[in-house]
Structures are given as structure tokens and as C-alpha cells.
Amino acid sequence: MTKYVDLLRRNRTIFRLNIMEFLGYFAAWFTSVALFTLFSNLNASVFMVSTLAALHFFPVVFLSPINGVIIDKIKPKKLLISLIIIELIATFFMIFIDSYELLFLIFILLFIKMAAASIHFQTEMTIIAKKLNEDDLKLANEIQSIIWSLAYILGMALSGIFVTFYGVTNAIIVDVLLFCIILIISFKLDLNDVKIDELEENILNSIKYGLIYIKQNKKVLHLIFLHSIIGLSAYEALVALLAEYKYKEILSISLAIGLINAIRAVGLTIGQLILSKYANKQSLFYIFLFQSFGIFLWSFLQENFYISMIGIILTGFFTTTLWSFTFTTLQQATDKKYLGRVLSYNDSIFMSIATTTSFFIGLLFEKGLNLQSITFLIGIGFFISAFYWKWIANRYL
């Protein structure tokens, strides 16, 4: 913990970016629980709920190639401020949607919000990679994972309670207010030392050269695929279906969603703190295996809401370490000239897997496959990934 605090003390820009990240993630979970609750209250179909989950990732899939060029061409401070304003406006208009007939507007607004959010995240990750040396970059990515997890714990736990007692609209208003604070902090960022590459080629050529760079660097390509597999941990649709079809007799849907995700986030936070010093090229194989075993256990325990919390904690315990280690390895393997584009393409594939996971969870459930079996299939994905990492490490690292 001391090494994290030391980095934040030494670098005020990283500190401010982390505050912005925490508030942004916290706000996002408030809106997420609010929207899933709204869809449930309005008796939206399973397909609509799965689509809502997928739309948290869908914009990145199509926009990431363009995002990378934008990040590499525009000054980061100006870009961040513009993106925050877009996110704020899109969230604000969600306040006025309260009927089934208007739910399609949620899809449009969420697409806009998540498109801006994806560029926002990629910009921050590019800034961090350009400002820090390899050791500090590893710490910064671990801090980012911890912040995400803490925001997940507090956001999901408090949002479930908040939505239950104060309603969907007030939860979205909280999101808007938090983005106002983020906007204020963004004006205080000092990013003058973060240089952008003067790309003379047009957008299409920039995209093409970025793809050529990845194609010619097989190590980068395989690291993108490996990191993206962690998108299988996009359990939002699964959690929403569990809350509605298995646990609604025990707790309200919003409370069940909030509690499940908050308990999972406890594992996410503790796991990063404990496993950080043990994560290396050799141990990552076993961390992938343990991740799969945790998911297998969760699938077996799902029938009992309270006992299943053991499995839920384990599904999160190894995830943040997998994310931060594979992401750091990708950043370090990438030429800084192509960093924005590579991270954007990486996000595109990551979110493609997350989006596909959300859609297939809903589709398989509608086709009659039970939620336990669906969860087990996700675990198999991580089991296979362990051997994929072993092959990458032996061949390229």
C-alpha cells in the first residue's frame, strides 16, 4: 500500500486522474443499477435487459479504431474536458425517461455516454503510459484496478439501497452531480508535458498504419487477445437475470443486483492488494486457472443466495490482477507512437467479447439453458486462457 501512496504523492496529475476515475466509476454504477431497475419495473423483455447490458460495451467495439486516432491527434486536456461534458449531458437527459415507450431513448443516450466514456478511459490510460516509467506504470495500473473495485463496492452497494428508497430518477441525478465535480477537477490537470504525435496522414491512413503495426508485431497482437479474454467477466446481464429470476423472493431486484456486485467487488479489491506482489510471468498461468475455478464454484452455489456469496467473492479475487498485469504487459510492449491506437483497438476487442458475453447470456437463457450452466461456460473460457498465456510467455516473453 505504501508504494501506491508514494506514487500519488509524487505525481499530482496521476492523483487527480485517479480521483476523476473513482467518481466516474462510482457514478456509472449508480446509473447502471438505476437503469436495470427501471427496465425491470417496466417489464422489459430478457432481450432488452441483455441489450442494455451489451450497450455498456457496444460503442467501444465500433468506435475504438477512430478513438485511437483522436487520442493520438488531440491535446489530452482539451479532449478530456469535451468528453466529460458529453457524458454529463447524456446522463442528464436520462432523468426524463420513465415509461416503456421511451426506453429506446435510453439505448441512444447510453450509446452516446459510453462512446464518450470509452475515449475518456483510453485517453487516461494513454496519458499514464506516456508520463510514467515501467515500474510506476505497473503501480498506476494496479491503483486503477483498486479504484475500479472500490468504486464498484461502494457504487453497487449504495446504489442498490439508494434506488430502493429514493428511486431511479434521484440515482441518475447523483450521477449528474458527480460528473459536475469531475469536470471541475479536469480543469486543474497539468498535461503540458504529455506530447501528442503530429500525425500527418489522414484518419483512414492513421487507422491503417495502426493495424499494420499490430499485424507486424505478433506479441502485441496476442497480448491484445489475451487481455480481451478478461471481457468474459462482464457478468452484468447474468447478475440481473439472477436477481430477477432466482433471488427476487429474497430481496428487491435493485438490492440483489447491488449486493451481488458489491460482494464481488470486495474480492476484486482484496485480490489486487494480496496478489500484486506475486503476479509475474510464471504465476499468471495459475491465476487464470484459479479464476476459472472460482467461477465454477459460483455456478455450483447459485441456488442458495447467501452461500453463493463465497463463489462471487472468488470470481472477483483474481480478475483485477489479471486485468492490470496483462494491460501493463501490453502497454510496455507497444511503441509510444502507436499507443493510443493500440489501446483503442485493444478496447474494441475487449468490449466485443464483453458485448458478445452479455448477448449470449440472454440468448442462452431464453433458449432454456439455466444460469448455472451459462456461468460454468464462462469459467471454461478462463481455463483455456491459462494455457494461451503459457504459450504466449514461452514464445514471445
XYZ file of C-alpha atoms in Angstrom:
397
model
C 0.000 0.000 0.000
C 2.882 2.382 0.779
C 4.191 2.178 -2.809
C 0.806 3.295 -4.145
C 0.611 6.255 -1.767
C 4.162 7.259 -2.658
C 3.335 7.362 -6.386
C 0.247 9.517 -5.791
C 2.252 11.917 -3.622
C 4.978 12.249 -6.237
C 2.642 12.782 -9.176
C -0.323 15.125 -8.623
C -1.595 14.594 -12.165
C -1.952 10.855 -11.580
C -3.625 11.632 -8.243
C -6.201 13.914 -9.898
C -6.822 11.412 -12.692
C -7.461 8.724 -10.092
C -9.956 10.935 -8.242
C -11.744 11.527 -11.531
C -11.744 7.790 -12.251
C -13.173 6.946 -8.838
C -16.003 9.478 -9.115
C -16.719 8.421 -12.707
C -16.908 4.728 -11.877
C -18.984 5.404 -8.760
C -21.427 7.491 -10.790
C -21.592 4.852 -13.528
C -22.688 2.130 -11.104
C -25.450 4.382 -9.754
C -26.832 4.815 -13.253
C -26.279 1.138 -14.112
C -28.333 -0.164 -11.176
C -30.941 2.547 -11.799
C -31.361 1.578 -15.459
C -31.547 -2.178 -14.802
C -34.138 -1.478 -12.100
C -36.107 0.800 -14.463
C -36.173 -1.877 -17.171
C -37.303 -4.478 -14.652
C -40.011 -2.210 -13.210
C -41.334 -1.554 -16.722
C -41.371 -5.311 -17.508
C -38.802 -5.111 -20.283
C -38.023 -8.404 -22.036
C -34.931 -10.514 -21.366
C -33.622 -9.413 -24.767
C -33.978 -5.739 -23.804
C -32.173 -6.323 -20.494
C -29.341 -8.123 -22.313
C -29.191 -5.318 -24.878
C -28.955 -2.777 -22.050
C -26.018 -4.714 -20.594
C -24.370 -5.033 -24.007
C -24.725 -1.301 -24.691
C -22.337 -0.623 -21.825
C -19.685 -2.113 -24.120
C -21.125 -1.912 -27.650
C -19.953 1.639 -28.613
C -16.314 0.764 -27.995
C -16.463 -2.110 -30.477
C -17.231 0.139 -33.436
C -15.646 3.416 -32.403
C -12.309 2.298 -30.980
C -10.335 2.469 -34.257
C -11.403 6.112 -34.659
C -10.926 6.744 -30.925
C -7.254 5.839 -31.178
C -6.609 8.387 -33.912
C -8.498 11.049 -31.934
C -6.372 10.333 -28.864
C -3.138 10.469 -30.861
C -4.106 13.759 -32.587
C -5.867 15.937 -29.966
C -4.346 17.507 -26.864
C -5.396 15.330 -23.907
C -6.729 18.045 -21.581
C -8.979 19.573 -24.221
C -10.167 16.097 -25.187
C -10.932 15.026 -21.608
C -12.957 18.159 -20.850
C -15.021 17.752 -24.037
C -15.737 14.085 -23.269
C -16.815 14.798 -19.688
C -19.292 17.421 -20.918
C -20.776 14.911 -23.392
C -21.122 12.264 -20.661
C -22.752 14.802 -18.350
C -25.344 15.906 -20.942
C -26.228 12.329 -21.991
C -26.727 11.324 -18.351
C -28.827 14.432 -17.627
C -31.413 13.586 -20.299
C -31.888 10.071 -18.854
C -33.651 11.739 -15.913
C -36.761 12.346 -18.031
C -37.320 8.768 -19.251
C -39.929 6.972 -17.133
C -42.154 4.915 -19.466
C -41.832 1.757 -21.560
C -42.451 3.705 -24.785
C -39.393 5.876 -24.119
C -36.955 3.086 -23.276
C -35.463 3.237 -26.781
C -34.135 6.694 -25.854
C -32.147 5.069 -23.042
C -30.354 2.968 -25.661
C -29.462 6.092 -27.681
C -28.310 8.121 -24.665
C -26.373 5.185 -23.215
C -24.624 4.667 -26.555
C -23.527 8.326 -26.584
C -22.479 8.227 -22.925
C -20.481 5.021 -23.269
C -18.847 6.170 -26.528
C -17.545 9.266 -24.728
C -16.625 7.209 -21.659
C -14.579 4.776 -23.753
C -12.475 7.567 -25.298
C -12.179 9.103 -21.814
C -10.775 5.872 -20.367
C -8.408 5.248 -23.301
C -7.140 8.835 -23.083
C -6.349 8.484 -19.378
C -4.554 5.172 -19.942
C -2.515 6.718 -22.768
C -1.602 9.707 -20.580
C -0.452 7.410 -17.781
C 1.633 5.263 -20.123
C 3.351 8.338 -21.603
C 4.074 10.017 -18.255
C 5.423 7.092 -16.232
C 8.350 4.689 -16.329
C 7.755 0.921 -16.375
C 7.741 0.420 -12.585
C 5.409 3.359 -11.922
C 3.195 2.297 -14.830
C 2.669 -1.112 -13.230
C 1.726 0.587 -9.931
C -0.601 3.045 -11.706
C -2.483 0.210 -13.426
C -2.801 -1.634 -10.118
C -4.130 1.550 -8.498
C -6.602 1.870 -11.351
C -7.833 -1.684 -10.693
C -8.200 -0.988 -6.964
C -10.068 2.258 -7.635
C -12.416 0.473 -10.030
C -13.074 -2.194 -7.413
C -13.635 0.258 -4.541
C -15.988 2.322 -6.673
C -17.724 -0.921 -7.620
C -18.176 -1.911 -3.966
C -19.472 1.455 -2.817
C -21.358 2.246 -6.013
C -23.205 -1.063 -6.232
C -23.917 -1.340 -2.503
C -25.091 2.236 -2.032
C -26.899 2.463 -5.371
C -28.986 -0.633 -4.589
C -30.095 0.915 -1.303
C -30.466 4.395 -2.821
C -32.610 3.216 -5.757
C -34.823 1.180 -3.421
C -35.582 4.119 -1.126
C -35.203 7.181 -3.376
C -35.973 5.887 -6.850
C -34.366 5.692 -10.274
C -34.547 9.395 -11.115
C -32.717 10.557 -7.994
C -29.973 7.985 -8.606
C -29.348 9.419 -12.082
C -29.298 12.944 -10.596
C -26.470 11.789 -8.285
C -24.568 10.669 -11.411
C -25.028 14.124 -12.984
C -23.785 15.914 -9.858
C -20.697 13.707 -9.657
C -19.840 14.473 -13.274
C -20.038 18.178 -12.449
C -17.318 17.595 -9.827
C -15.233 15.593 -12.329
C -15.485 18.471 -14.808
C -14.180 20.940 -12.213
C -11.197 18.693 -11.387
C -10.371 18.232 -15.088
C -9.677 21.968 -15.465
C -6.875 21.609 -12.872
C -4.982 18.877 -14.739
C -1.441 19.707 -15.804
C -0.844 17.784 -19.026
C 1.560 20.141 -20.788
C 4.334 17.529 -20.659
C 2.185 14.910 -22.420
C 3.136 15.240 -26.060
C 0.927 14.168 -28.920
C 2.395 12.822 -32.132
C 1.882 15.123 -35.102
C 0.239 12.641 -37.433
C 0.418 13.987 -40.956
C -1.620 11.214 -42.533
C -5.435 11.371 -42.671
C -7.696 9.427 -40.346
C -8.076 6.386 -42.608
C -4.322 6.106 -43.102
C -3.753 6.533 -39.354
C -6.142 3.644 -38.701
C -4.475 1.561 -41.417
C -0.931 2.155 -40.141
C -2.045 1.312 -36.610
C -3.477 -2.005 -37.820
C -0.332 -2.714 -39.852
C 1.783 -2.086 -36.743
C -0.263 -4.627 -34.773
C -0.193 -7.166 -37.608
C 3.602 -6.916 -37.822
C 4.037 -7.240 -34.046
C 2.660 -10.652 -33.147
C 3.497 -10.205 -29.470
C 1.275 -7.116 -29.289
C -1.478 -8.904 -31.219
C -1.543 -11.903 -28.874
C -1.387 -9.687 -25.776
C -4.446 -7.805 -27.063
C -6.334 -11.087 -27.475
C -5.242 -12.329 -24.048
C -6.223 -9.133 -22.254
C -9.535 -9.062 -24.099
C -10.493 -12.514 -22.857
C -10.979 -10.920 -19.435
C -14.072 -9.345 -21.025
C -15.733 -12.687 -20.243
C -16.085 -11.301 -16.713
C -18.874 -8.964 -17.945
C -21.443 -10.563 -15.639
C -23.940 -7.656 -15.599
C -26.628 -9.467 -17.616
C -26.068 -12.661 -15.607
C -26.395 -10.814 -12.299
C -29.541 -9.011 -13.473
C -31.151 -12.324 -14.514
C -30.155 -14.000 -11.244
C -31.708 -11.117 -9.294
C -34.942 -11.238 -11.269
C -35.467 -14.982 -11.710
C -33.766 -16.551 -8.680
C -33.494 -14.052 -5.845
C -36.454 -11.649 -6.143
C -38.308 -13.535 -3.389
C -35.403 -12.847 -1.021
C -34.542 -9.210 -1.866
C -35.777 -6.479 -4.183
C -34.178 -6.679 -7.614
C -32.148 -3.482 -7.130
C -30.859 -4.626 -3.732
C -29.958 -8.076 -5.070
C -28.052 -6.585 -8.032
C -26.286 -4.108 -5.760
C -25.371 -6.693 -3.118
C -24.094 -9.330 -5.563
C -21.892 -6.804 -7.348
C -20.687 -5.234 -4.095
C -19.640 -8.627 -2.701
C -17.874 -9.431 -5.952
C -16.070 -6.097 -5.746
C -14.766 -6.989 -2.279
C -12.956 -9.865 -3.957
C -11.745 -7.552 -6.736
C -10.208 -5.134 -4.226
C -8.680 -7.652 -1.819
C -7.358 -9.773 -4.664
C -5.338 -6.932 -6.208
C -3.833 -5.950 -2.844
C -2.823 -9.520 -1.982
C -1.784 -10.858 -5.393
C 0.067 -7.809 -6.720
C 3.456 -8.813 -5.313
C 3.058 -12.400 -6.536
C 1.957 -11.616 -10.105
C 4.633 -12.423 -12.688
C 5.039 -14.294 -15.957
C 5.171 -17.661 -14.223
C 2.351 -17.214 -11.706
C -0.152 -15.713 -14.179
C -0.876 -19.208 -15.536
C -2.121 -20.300 -12.097
C -4.037 -17.055 -11.539
C -6.001 -17.748 -14.736
C -6.695 -21.294 -13.502
C -7.861 -20.094 -10.079
C -10.117 -17.545 -11.790
C -11.817 -20.366 -13.687
C -12.187 -22.485 -10.533
C -13.798 -19.545 -8.716
C -16.387 -19.213 -11.481
C -17.033 -22.976 -11.437
C -17.681 -22.772 -7.693
C -20.075 -19.838 -8.137
C -22.085 -21.815 -10.685
C -22.488 -24.710 -8.220
C -23.547 -22.435 -5.342
C -26.041 -20.184 -7.167
C -29.148 -21.942 -5.877
C -28.534 -20.522 -2.404
C -28.263 -16.714 -2.471
C -26.218 -16.333 0.704
C -23.861 -19.305 0.232
C -23.270 -18.215 -3.376
C -21.504 -15.133 -1.985
C -18.437 -17.337 -1.431
C -18.277 -18.060 -5.146
C -18.995 -14.433 -6.034
C -16.015 -13.220 -3.982
C -13.758 -15.746 -5.706
C -14.947 -14.683 -9.180
C -13.573 -11.240 -8.411
C -10.496 -12.157 -6.367
C -8.257 -12.887 -9.369
C -9.843 -10.625 -12.022
C -8.169 -7.298 -11.214
C -4.702 -8.860 -11.116
C -5.324 -10.499 -14.491
C -6.526 -7.189 -15.899
C -3.706 -4.997 -14.554
C -0.861 -7.421 -15.343
C -1.941 -8.174 -18.912
C -2.725 -4.491 -19.581
C 0.654 -3.351 -18.251
C 2.416 -6.000 -20.341
C 0.591 -4.730 -23.446
C 1.466 -1.075 -22.715
C 5.135 -1.924 -22.207
C 5.255 -3.930 -25.439
C 3.817 -1.078 -27.547
C 5.736 1.737 -29.267
C 4.573 5.067 -27.773
C 3.871 6.431 -31.260
C 1.092 3.863 -31.672
C -0.013 3.661 -28.035
C -3.360 5.474 -28.385
C -4.372 3.392 -31.380
C -3.218 0.082 -29.917
C -5.072 0.668 -26.639
C -8.177 1.649 -28.599
C -8.044 -1.482 -30.763
C -7.474 -3.460 -27.580
C -10.583 -1.902 -26.038
C -12.542 -2.725 -29.179
C -11.735 -6.433 -28.951
C -12.144 -6.443 -25.143
C -15.590 -4.901 -25.437
C -16.501 -7.190 -28.348
C -16.008 -10.141 -26.031
C -17.864 -8.388 -23.197
C -20.757 -7.470 -25.526
C -20.935 -10.969 -27.006
C -20.904 -12.426 -23.493
C -23.857 -10.220 -22.464
C -25.868 -11.090 -25.583
C -25.198 -14.826 -25.299
C -26.130 -14.881 -21.617
C -29.572 -13.550 -22.528
C -29.879 -15.693 -25.663
C -28.858 -18.952 -23.985
C -31.193 -18.263 -21.057
C -34.124 -17.622 -23.424
C -33.279 -20.872 -25.246
C -33.653 -22.761 -21.974
C -30.090 -23.114 -20.669
C -30.021 -22.498 -16.916
C -27.915 -19.764 -15.359
C -25.623 -22.256 -13.614
C -24.606 -23.813 -16.935
C -24.064 -20.396 -18.502
C -21.781 -19.435 -15.602
C -19.831 -22.688 -15.981
C -19.228 -21.946 -19.683
C -17.654 -18.605 -18.749
C -15.325 -20.463 -16.375
C -14.191 -22.737 -19.214
C -13.134 -19.636 -21.160
C -10.722 -18.618 -18.396
C -9.437 -22.191 -18.042
C -8.446 -22.235 -21.722
C -6.886 -18.753 -21.352
C -4.365 -20.086 -18.821
C -2.796 -22.280 -21.499
C -2.973 -19.483 -24.066
C -0.912 -17.276 -21.724
C 1.593 -20.087 -21.211
C 2.053 -20.325 -24.975
C 2.492 -16.532 -25.334
C 5.009 -16.360 -22.472
C 7.099 -19.215 -23.886
C 7.094 -17.849 -27.427
C 7.348 -14.060 -27.048
C 8.373 -13.080 -23.494
